[in-house]
Every structure is written in structure tokens, then in C-alpha cells.
Coordinates of C-alpha atoms in Angstrom, one line a residue:
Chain D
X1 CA -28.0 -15.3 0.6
X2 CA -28.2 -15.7 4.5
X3 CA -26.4 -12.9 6.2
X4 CA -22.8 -13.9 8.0
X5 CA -22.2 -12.7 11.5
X6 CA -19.3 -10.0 9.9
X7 CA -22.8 -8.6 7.9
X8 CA -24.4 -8.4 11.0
X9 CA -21.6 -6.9 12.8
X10 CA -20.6 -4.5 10.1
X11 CA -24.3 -3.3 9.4
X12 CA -24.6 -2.8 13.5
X13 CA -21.1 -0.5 13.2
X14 CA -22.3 1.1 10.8
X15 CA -25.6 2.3 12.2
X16 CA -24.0 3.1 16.1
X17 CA -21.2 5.3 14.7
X18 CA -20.5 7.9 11.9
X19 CA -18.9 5.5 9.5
X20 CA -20.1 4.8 6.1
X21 CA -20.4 1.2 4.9
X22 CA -17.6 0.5 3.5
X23 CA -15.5 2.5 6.4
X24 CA -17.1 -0.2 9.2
X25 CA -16.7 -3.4 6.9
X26 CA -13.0 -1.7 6.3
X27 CA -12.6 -1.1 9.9
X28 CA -14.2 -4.6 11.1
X29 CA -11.8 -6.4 8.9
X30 CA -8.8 -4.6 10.0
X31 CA -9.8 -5.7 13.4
X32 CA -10.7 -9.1 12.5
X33 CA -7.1 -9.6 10.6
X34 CA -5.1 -8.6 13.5
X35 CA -7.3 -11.0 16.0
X36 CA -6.1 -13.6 13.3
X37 CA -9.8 -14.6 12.6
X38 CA -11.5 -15.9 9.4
X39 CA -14.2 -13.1 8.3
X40 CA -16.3 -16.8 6.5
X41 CA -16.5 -18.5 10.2
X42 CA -16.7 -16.0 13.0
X43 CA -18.2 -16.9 16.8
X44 CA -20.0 -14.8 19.0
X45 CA -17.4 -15.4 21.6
X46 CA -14.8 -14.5 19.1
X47 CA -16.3 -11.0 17.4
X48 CA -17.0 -10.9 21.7
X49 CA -13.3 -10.7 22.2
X50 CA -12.3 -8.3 18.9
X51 CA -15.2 -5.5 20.2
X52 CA -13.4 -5.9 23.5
X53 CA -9.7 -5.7 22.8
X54 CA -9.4 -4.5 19.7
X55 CA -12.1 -2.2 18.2
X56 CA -12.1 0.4 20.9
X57 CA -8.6 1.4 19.9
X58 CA -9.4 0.7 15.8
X59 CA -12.4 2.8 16.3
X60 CA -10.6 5.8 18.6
X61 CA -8.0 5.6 15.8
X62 CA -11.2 6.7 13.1
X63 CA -12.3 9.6 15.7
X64 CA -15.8 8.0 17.1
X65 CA -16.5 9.1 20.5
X66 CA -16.8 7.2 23.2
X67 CA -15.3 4.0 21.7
X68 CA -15.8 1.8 24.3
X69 CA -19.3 2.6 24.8
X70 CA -20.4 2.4 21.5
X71 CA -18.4 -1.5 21.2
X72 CA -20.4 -2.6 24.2
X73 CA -23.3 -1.3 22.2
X74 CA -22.8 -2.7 19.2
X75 CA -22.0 -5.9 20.9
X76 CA -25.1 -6.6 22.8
X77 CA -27.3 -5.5 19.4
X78 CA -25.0 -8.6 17.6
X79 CA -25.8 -10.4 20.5
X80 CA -29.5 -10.1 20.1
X81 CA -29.5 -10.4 16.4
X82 CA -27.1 -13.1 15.5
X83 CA -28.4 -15.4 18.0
X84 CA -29.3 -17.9 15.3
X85 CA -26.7 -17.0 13.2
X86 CA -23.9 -18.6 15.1
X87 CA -22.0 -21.5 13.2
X88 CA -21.1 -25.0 15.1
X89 CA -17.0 -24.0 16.2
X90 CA -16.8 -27.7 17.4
X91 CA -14.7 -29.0 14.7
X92 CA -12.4 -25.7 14.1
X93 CA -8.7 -26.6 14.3
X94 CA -8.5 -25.0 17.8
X95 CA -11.3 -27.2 19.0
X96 CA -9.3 -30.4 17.6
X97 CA -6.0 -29.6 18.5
X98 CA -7.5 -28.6 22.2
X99 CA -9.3 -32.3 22.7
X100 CA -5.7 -33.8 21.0
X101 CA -3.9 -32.4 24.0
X102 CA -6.8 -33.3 26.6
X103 CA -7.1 -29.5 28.0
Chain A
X1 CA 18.5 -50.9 8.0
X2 CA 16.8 -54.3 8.9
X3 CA 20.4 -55.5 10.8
X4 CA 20.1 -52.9 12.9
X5 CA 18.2 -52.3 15.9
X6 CA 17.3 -48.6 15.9
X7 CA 16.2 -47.8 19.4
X8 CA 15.3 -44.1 18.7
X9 CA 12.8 -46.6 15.5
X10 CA 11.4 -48.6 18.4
X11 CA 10.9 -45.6 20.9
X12 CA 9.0 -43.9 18.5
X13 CA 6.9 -46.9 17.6
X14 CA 6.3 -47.7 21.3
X15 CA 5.1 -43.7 21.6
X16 CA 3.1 -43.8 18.2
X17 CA 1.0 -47.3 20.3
X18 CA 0.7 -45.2 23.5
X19 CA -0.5 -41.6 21.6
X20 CA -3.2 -44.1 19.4
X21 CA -4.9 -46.0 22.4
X22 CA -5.5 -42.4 24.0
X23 CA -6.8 -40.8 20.5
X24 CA -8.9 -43.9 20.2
X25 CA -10.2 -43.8 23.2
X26 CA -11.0 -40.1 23.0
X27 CA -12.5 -40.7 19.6
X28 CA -14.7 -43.2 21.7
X29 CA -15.8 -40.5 24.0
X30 CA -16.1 -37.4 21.7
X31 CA -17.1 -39.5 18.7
X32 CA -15.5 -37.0 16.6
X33 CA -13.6 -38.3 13.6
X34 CA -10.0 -36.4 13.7
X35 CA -9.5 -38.5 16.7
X36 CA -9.8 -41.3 15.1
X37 CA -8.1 -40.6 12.2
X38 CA -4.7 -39.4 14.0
X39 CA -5.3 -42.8 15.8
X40 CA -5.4 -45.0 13.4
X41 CA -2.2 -43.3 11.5
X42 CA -0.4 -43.9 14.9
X43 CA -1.7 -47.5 15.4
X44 CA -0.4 -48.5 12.2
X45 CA 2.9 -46.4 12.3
X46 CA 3.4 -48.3 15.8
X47 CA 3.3 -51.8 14.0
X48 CA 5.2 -50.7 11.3
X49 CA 8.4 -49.0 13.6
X50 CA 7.9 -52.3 15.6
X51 CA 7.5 -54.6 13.0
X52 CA 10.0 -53.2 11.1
X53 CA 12.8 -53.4 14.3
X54 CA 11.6 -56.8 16.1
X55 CA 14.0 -59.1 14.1
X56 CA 17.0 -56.8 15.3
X57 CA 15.5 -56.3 18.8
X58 CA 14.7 -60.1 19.5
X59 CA 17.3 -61.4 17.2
X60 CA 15.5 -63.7 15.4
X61 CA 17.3 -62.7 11.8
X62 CA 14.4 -61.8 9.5
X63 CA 10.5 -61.8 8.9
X64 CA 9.3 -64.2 6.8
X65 CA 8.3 -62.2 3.5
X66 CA 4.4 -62.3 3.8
X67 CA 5.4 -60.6 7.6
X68 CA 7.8 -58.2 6.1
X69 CA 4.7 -57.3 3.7
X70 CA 1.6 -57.3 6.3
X71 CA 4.6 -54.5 7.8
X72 CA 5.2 -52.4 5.0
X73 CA 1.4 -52.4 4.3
X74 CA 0.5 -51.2 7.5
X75 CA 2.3 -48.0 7.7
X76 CA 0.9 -47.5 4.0
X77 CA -2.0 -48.2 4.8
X78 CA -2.1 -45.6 7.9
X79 CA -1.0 -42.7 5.9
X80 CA -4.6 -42.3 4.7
X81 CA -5.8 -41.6 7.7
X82 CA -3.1 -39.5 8.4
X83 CA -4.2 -37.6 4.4
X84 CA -7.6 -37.4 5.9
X85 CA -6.8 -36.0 8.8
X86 CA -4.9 -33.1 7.3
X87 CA -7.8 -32.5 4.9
X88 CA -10.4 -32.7 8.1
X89 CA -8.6 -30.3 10.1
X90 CA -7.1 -27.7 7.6
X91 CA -8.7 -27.7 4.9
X92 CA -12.6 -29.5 5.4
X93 CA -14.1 -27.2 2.4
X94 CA -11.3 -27.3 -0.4
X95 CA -11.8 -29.1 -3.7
X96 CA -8.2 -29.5 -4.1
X97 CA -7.4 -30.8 -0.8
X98 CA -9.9 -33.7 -1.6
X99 CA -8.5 -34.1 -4.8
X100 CA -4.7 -33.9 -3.0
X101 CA -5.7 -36.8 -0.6
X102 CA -6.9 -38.9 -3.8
X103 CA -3.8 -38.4 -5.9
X104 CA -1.3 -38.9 -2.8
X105 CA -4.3 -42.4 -1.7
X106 CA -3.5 -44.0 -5.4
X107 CA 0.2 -42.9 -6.0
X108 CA 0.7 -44.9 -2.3
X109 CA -1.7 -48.1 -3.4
X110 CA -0.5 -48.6 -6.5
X111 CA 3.4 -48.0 -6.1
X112 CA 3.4 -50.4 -3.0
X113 CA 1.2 -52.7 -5.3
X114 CA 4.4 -52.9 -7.7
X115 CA 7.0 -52.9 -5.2
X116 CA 5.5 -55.5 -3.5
X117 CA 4.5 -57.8 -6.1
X118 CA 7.3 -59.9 -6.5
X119 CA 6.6 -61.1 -2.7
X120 CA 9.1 -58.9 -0.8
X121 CA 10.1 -55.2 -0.1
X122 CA 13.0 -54.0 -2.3
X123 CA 14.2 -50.4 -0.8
X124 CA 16.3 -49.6 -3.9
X125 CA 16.8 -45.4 -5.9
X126 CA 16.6 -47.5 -8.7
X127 CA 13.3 -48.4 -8.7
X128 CA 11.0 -45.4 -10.0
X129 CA 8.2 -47.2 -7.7
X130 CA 10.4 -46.4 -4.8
X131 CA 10.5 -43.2 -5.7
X132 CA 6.7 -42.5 -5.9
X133 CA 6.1 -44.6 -2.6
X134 CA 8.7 -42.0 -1.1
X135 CA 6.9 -39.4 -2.6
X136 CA 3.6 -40.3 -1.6
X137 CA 4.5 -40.7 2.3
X138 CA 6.7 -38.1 2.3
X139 CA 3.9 -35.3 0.6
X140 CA 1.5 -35.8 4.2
X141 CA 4.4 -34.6 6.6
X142 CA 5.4 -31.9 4.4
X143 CA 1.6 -30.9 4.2
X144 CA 0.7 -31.1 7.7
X145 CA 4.0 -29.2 8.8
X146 CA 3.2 -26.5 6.3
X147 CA -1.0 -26.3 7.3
X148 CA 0.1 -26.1 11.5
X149 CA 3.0 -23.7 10.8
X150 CA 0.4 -21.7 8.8
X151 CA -2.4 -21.8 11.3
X152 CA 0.3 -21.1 14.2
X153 CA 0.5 -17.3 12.3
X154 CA -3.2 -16.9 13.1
X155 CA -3.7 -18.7 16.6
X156 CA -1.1 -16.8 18.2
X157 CA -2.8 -13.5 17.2
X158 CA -5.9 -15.1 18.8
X159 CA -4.5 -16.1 21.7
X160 CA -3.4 -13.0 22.5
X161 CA -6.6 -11.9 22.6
X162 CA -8.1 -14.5 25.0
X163 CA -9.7 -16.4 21.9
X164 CA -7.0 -19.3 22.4
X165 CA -5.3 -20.6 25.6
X166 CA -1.7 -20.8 25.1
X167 CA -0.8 -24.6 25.4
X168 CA -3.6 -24.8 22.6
X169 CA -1.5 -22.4 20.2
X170 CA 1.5 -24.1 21.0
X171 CA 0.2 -27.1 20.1
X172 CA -0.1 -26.1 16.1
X173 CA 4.1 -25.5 17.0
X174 CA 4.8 -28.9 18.0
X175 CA 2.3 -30.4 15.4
X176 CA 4.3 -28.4 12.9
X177 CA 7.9 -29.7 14.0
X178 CA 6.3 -33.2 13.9
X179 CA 5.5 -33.3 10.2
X180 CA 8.9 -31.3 9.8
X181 CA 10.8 -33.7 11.5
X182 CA 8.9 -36.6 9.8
X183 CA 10.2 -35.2 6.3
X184 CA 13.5 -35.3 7.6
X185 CA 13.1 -39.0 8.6
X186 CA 11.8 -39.8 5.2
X187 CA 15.6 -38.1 3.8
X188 CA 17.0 -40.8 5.6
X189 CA 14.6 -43.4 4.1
X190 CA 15.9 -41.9 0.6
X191 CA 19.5 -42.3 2.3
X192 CA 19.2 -45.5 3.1
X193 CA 17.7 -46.8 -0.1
X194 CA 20.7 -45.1 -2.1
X195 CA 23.0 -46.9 0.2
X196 CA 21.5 -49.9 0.1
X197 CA 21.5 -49.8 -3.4
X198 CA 25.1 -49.5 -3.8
X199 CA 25.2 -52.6 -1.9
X200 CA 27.0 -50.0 1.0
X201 CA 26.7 -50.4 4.8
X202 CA 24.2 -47.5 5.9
X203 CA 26.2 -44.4 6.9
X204 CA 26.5 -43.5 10.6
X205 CA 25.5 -39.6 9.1
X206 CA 22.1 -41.7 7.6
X207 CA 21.6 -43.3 11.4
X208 CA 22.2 -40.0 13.2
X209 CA 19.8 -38.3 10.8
X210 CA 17.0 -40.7 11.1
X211 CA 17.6 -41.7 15.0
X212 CA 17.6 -37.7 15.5
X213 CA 14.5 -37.2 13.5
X214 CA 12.6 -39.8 15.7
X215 CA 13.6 -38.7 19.1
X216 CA 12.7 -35.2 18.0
X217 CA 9.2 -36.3 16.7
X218 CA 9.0 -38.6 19.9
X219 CA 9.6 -35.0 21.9
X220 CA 7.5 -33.1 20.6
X221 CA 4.6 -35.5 20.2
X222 CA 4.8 -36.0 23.8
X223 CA 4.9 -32.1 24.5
X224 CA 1.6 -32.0 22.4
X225 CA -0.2 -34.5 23.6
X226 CA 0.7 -34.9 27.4
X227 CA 2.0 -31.6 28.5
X228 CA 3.6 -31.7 31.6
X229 CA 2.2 -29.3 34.2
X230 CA 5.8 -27.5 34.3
X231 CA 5.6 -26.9 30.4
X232 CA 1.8 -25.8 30.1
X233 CA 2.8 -23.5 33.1
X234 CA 6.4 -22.3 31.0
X235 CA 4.1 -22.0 27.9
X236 CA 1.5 -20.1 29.7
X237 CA 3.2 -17.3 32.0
X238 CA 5.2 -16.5 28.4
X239 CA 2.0 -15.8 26.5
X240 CA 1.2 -12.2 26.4
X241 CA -2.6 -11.5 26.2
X242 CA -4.1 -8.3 25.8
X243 CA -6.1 -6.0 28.3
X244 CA -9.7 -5.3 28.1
X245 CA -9.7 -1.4 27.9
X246 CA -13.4 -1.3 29.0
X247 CA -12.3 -2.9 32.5
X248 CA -10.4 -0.7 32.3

């Protein structure tokens, strides 16, 4: 089964902080829920955004040091790895209901 | 109904023509098909709310039945789209969404089939055909309101994280009121038909309630689909959107 971008992301947690698997997957989904995101159709731009506003405080919360540092890490190695990965967001709701209203 | 000239009926027809000619011609830009779908409900909602109001407006007295029929058709006919669009937006991957757009598709056809066979449009309680025709226009705006207010939970989380602009999240709001208010036009359509039926003049309470629900649809509609710079800026300085703590 191909892996999803939250398997990519999870698996990267994983290996750039203490956490065990299920703790990151745990951790990423928390994360994920509160950003109001489907774990099945995640972005780039949108796990972009969770590592940016929202992990460094989940991951402070779990005692990893450096919390920032290592989401800018673990970013750029999803980045890298999930470039082909990426699933077509142009027919999403938001994408609709953004060309409905013409902004 | 048909003696009177509704002018929140015909306001909201005259919108539902102006918000389909833009959908279709975005559709003919983006050639995307939700577009096109929303465009084609409104197109045929617009000739149904006109259709339906013309004799009262122009004072001619009445369609002749086949007219009265081609009108009653059209905003049946338009619902699908409308059923598809709801499934296309909300649900693209569900088994019982497809299988919700086929039950609502043939309870539509084939009660508008009976009602209509005798030649004309009886609105009457009474008939059981009525009452799946209401049920099966009815179902869609109670859908869609329930899918946007739904998806609005989620959006405003991600618009306060940058993911969403504001006027976008918003917009699953207004979408949401839409179908809400929609269900509350169909109440009057049940209204209406009761009163009808008991060969009654229809109540001023059923004319408020349905002239109210089509201004208010009218509203927001208008709100969604050509915000006004002062209400994108309103909408927008309210949103609150999280910090990055690594620019920090």
C-alpha cells in the first residue's frame, strides 16, 4: 500500500525526536485535528503550516528539545521525500468554494 | 400562490439568472464541473421563480398548462444538478452519497411524473405525490446546509492557521444559511399546499415566511458570491490567525 504523506510525516517525527511510533502518529494527529485537517488528504503546504504553528508547541508540550528546530527539520526531510507524494488539492471544498466567490 | 406577485419570488429568480451566467462562465474558464453544476441548478431555479411569478407580474392571468409544466419541470429538473453538486463537493468518495443522489433523482422524476400527468400542477397535502416531490426537493437544502455547516467546524480551524483565507471560510457560512433558508422556503411550499387545499386564501404568516426566506437566501448568496470589498475587509480584520513561533 503506497505510503500517505501523515506516514511520511510520522515516520520523519519519529526518527528526528525521542518519540516512539505510536507517540509521533499520536502527536501528529493531535496536531492535524486541531488544524482541522483530514489525516487521508493532506498537502505539503498544509502539514507546511501544522509543523509551523502548531507542532512546536504539541512537541514542547512532550519535552523534545529544541522544538522549533527539529519541525523545520522534519519539514524539509517531508519536503524532500514526499515530493511525489502530493495529492491534486484542486477540487477540495476550499478550492471550490474559493473559485465560487472569484477570490 | 399563482395570484400573487411575490417580489422577494422574482428577486430571487432574477439573482438565481445573474449567480448562473457567472458560474457558467467560470465553468467555461476553469472547466471544472461544480461550476457547472451550481449553474445549471440556478439557471433552472431562475426560470422556475420567473416562470412561476410572470402571470402575476405582467398580469396576463395564467400559463397555459403545457407552460405551467415546462415550469415546474425546470426547477425539478435543476435539483439534480444541485444533488450532484453536493455529492462533488462533500462527499466525492462515499457510496451512500451516490446512492443518496439516486434515491432523491427517482423519488423527484417519478413523483413529478404522477403529479403531472393529468396535464397540470396540483399543489394539494392530499396528494401523497406532493408529498414525496416536497420531500425530494426539500432533502438537497437540508443536505447542503448540513455538509457547509459541518465543513465550516474544520475550515475555521484552518484558517486560523493560514491554511484558509477568511472570506473562503466564511463562505461554507453563507452556503450553509442558504440551504437552511431554502428548507424554510420549502415550509412555506408545504403551507401553501395545505392552504390551498382547504380551498383557503394563503396566510399572510405563509407570505412572510416564504418572502423572508428568499430575501435571506438572496443576501447571503450575494455575500458569497460577490463580496463587497467592505465585507471581505469586515470578515478579514475579525479572523484571528495564529503566529509562526519560528519567526519568532
Amino acid at each position: 500500500m503506497a505510503e500517505t504523506l501523515f506516514d511520511i510525516a510520522a515516520e520523519r517525527l519519529e526518527e528526528g525526536t525521542e518519540m516512539d511510533r505510536l507517540e509521533a502518529r499520536g502527536t501528529l494527529r493531535l496536531a492535524l485535528k486541531e488544524a482541522g485537517l483530514d489525516v487521508q488528504n493532506l498537502s505539503i503546504p498544509q502539514l507546511q503550516a501544522v509543523f509551523e504553528k502548531l507542532m512546536p508547541r504539541e512537541l514542547e508540550a512532550r519535552g523534545v528539545a529544541d522544538a522549533a528546530a527539529t519541525c523545520k527539520a522534519v519539514m524539509k526531510e517531508i519536503a524532500n521525500a514526499a515530493s511525489t507524494t502530493e495529492l491534486k488539492a484542486s477540487n477540495s471544498p476550499d478550492e471550490i468554494f474559493k473559485r465560487l466567490g472569484g477570490s | 400562490m399563482a395570484e400573487d406577485a411575490y417580489i422577494a419570488s422574482i428577486a430571487a429568480g432574477a439573482f438565481f439568472l445573474i449567480a448562473s451566467v457567472r458560474l457558467i462562465r467560470l465553468h467555461r474558464r476553469t472547466r471544472e464541473r461544480p461550476e457547472l453544476l451550481l449553474g445549471l441548478f440556478f439557471a433552472l431555479s431562475a426560470v422556475y421563480y420567473l416562470g412561476f411569478n410572470a402571470p402575476s407580474l405582467f398580469r396576463f392571468g395564467e400559463w397555459p398548462a403545457q407552460i405551467e409544466l415546462v415550469v415546474e419541470w425546470a426547477y425539478v429538473l435543476g435539483v439534480l444538478p444541485y444533488l450532484l453538486f453536493i455529492r462533488l463537493v462533500f462527499r466525492p468518495n462515499a457510496a451512500w452519497a451516490s446512492w443518496s443522489v439516486g434515491t432523491c433523482s427517482a423519488l423527484l422524476l417519478l413523483s413529478t411524473l404522477m403529479l403531472t400527468a393529468g396535464g397540470t400542477v396540483e399543489y394539494s397535502l392530499a396528494d401523497p405525490w406532493f408529498c414525496f416531490q416536497w420531500a425530494g426537493y426539500t432533502a438537497p437544502c437540508l443536505w447542503l446546509a448540513w455538509e457547509a455547516m459541518l465543513y465550516r467546524q474544520n475550515v475555521t480551524k484552518r484558517a486560523r492557521i493560514g491554511l484558509c483565507p477568511p472570506i473562503v471560510a466564511n463562505r461554507y457560512l453563507l452556503i450553509g444559511l442558504f440551504g437552511i433558508f431554502q428548507v424554510l422556503a420549502c415550509l412555506a411550499d408545504l403551507s401553501i399546499a395545505n392552504e390551498i387545499g382547504n380551498k383557503m386564501t394563503v396566510s399572510l404568516f405563509t407570505d412572510a415566511l416564504l418572502g423572508g426566506a428568499e430575501i435571506a437566501s438572496v443576501a447571503v448568496l450575494w455575500l458569497a458570491f460577490f463580496p463587497p470589498l467592505f465585507y471581505t475587509r469586515w470578515i478579514t480584520r475579525r479572523a484571528v490567525i495564529l503566529p509562526t513561533p519560528m519567526d519568532g
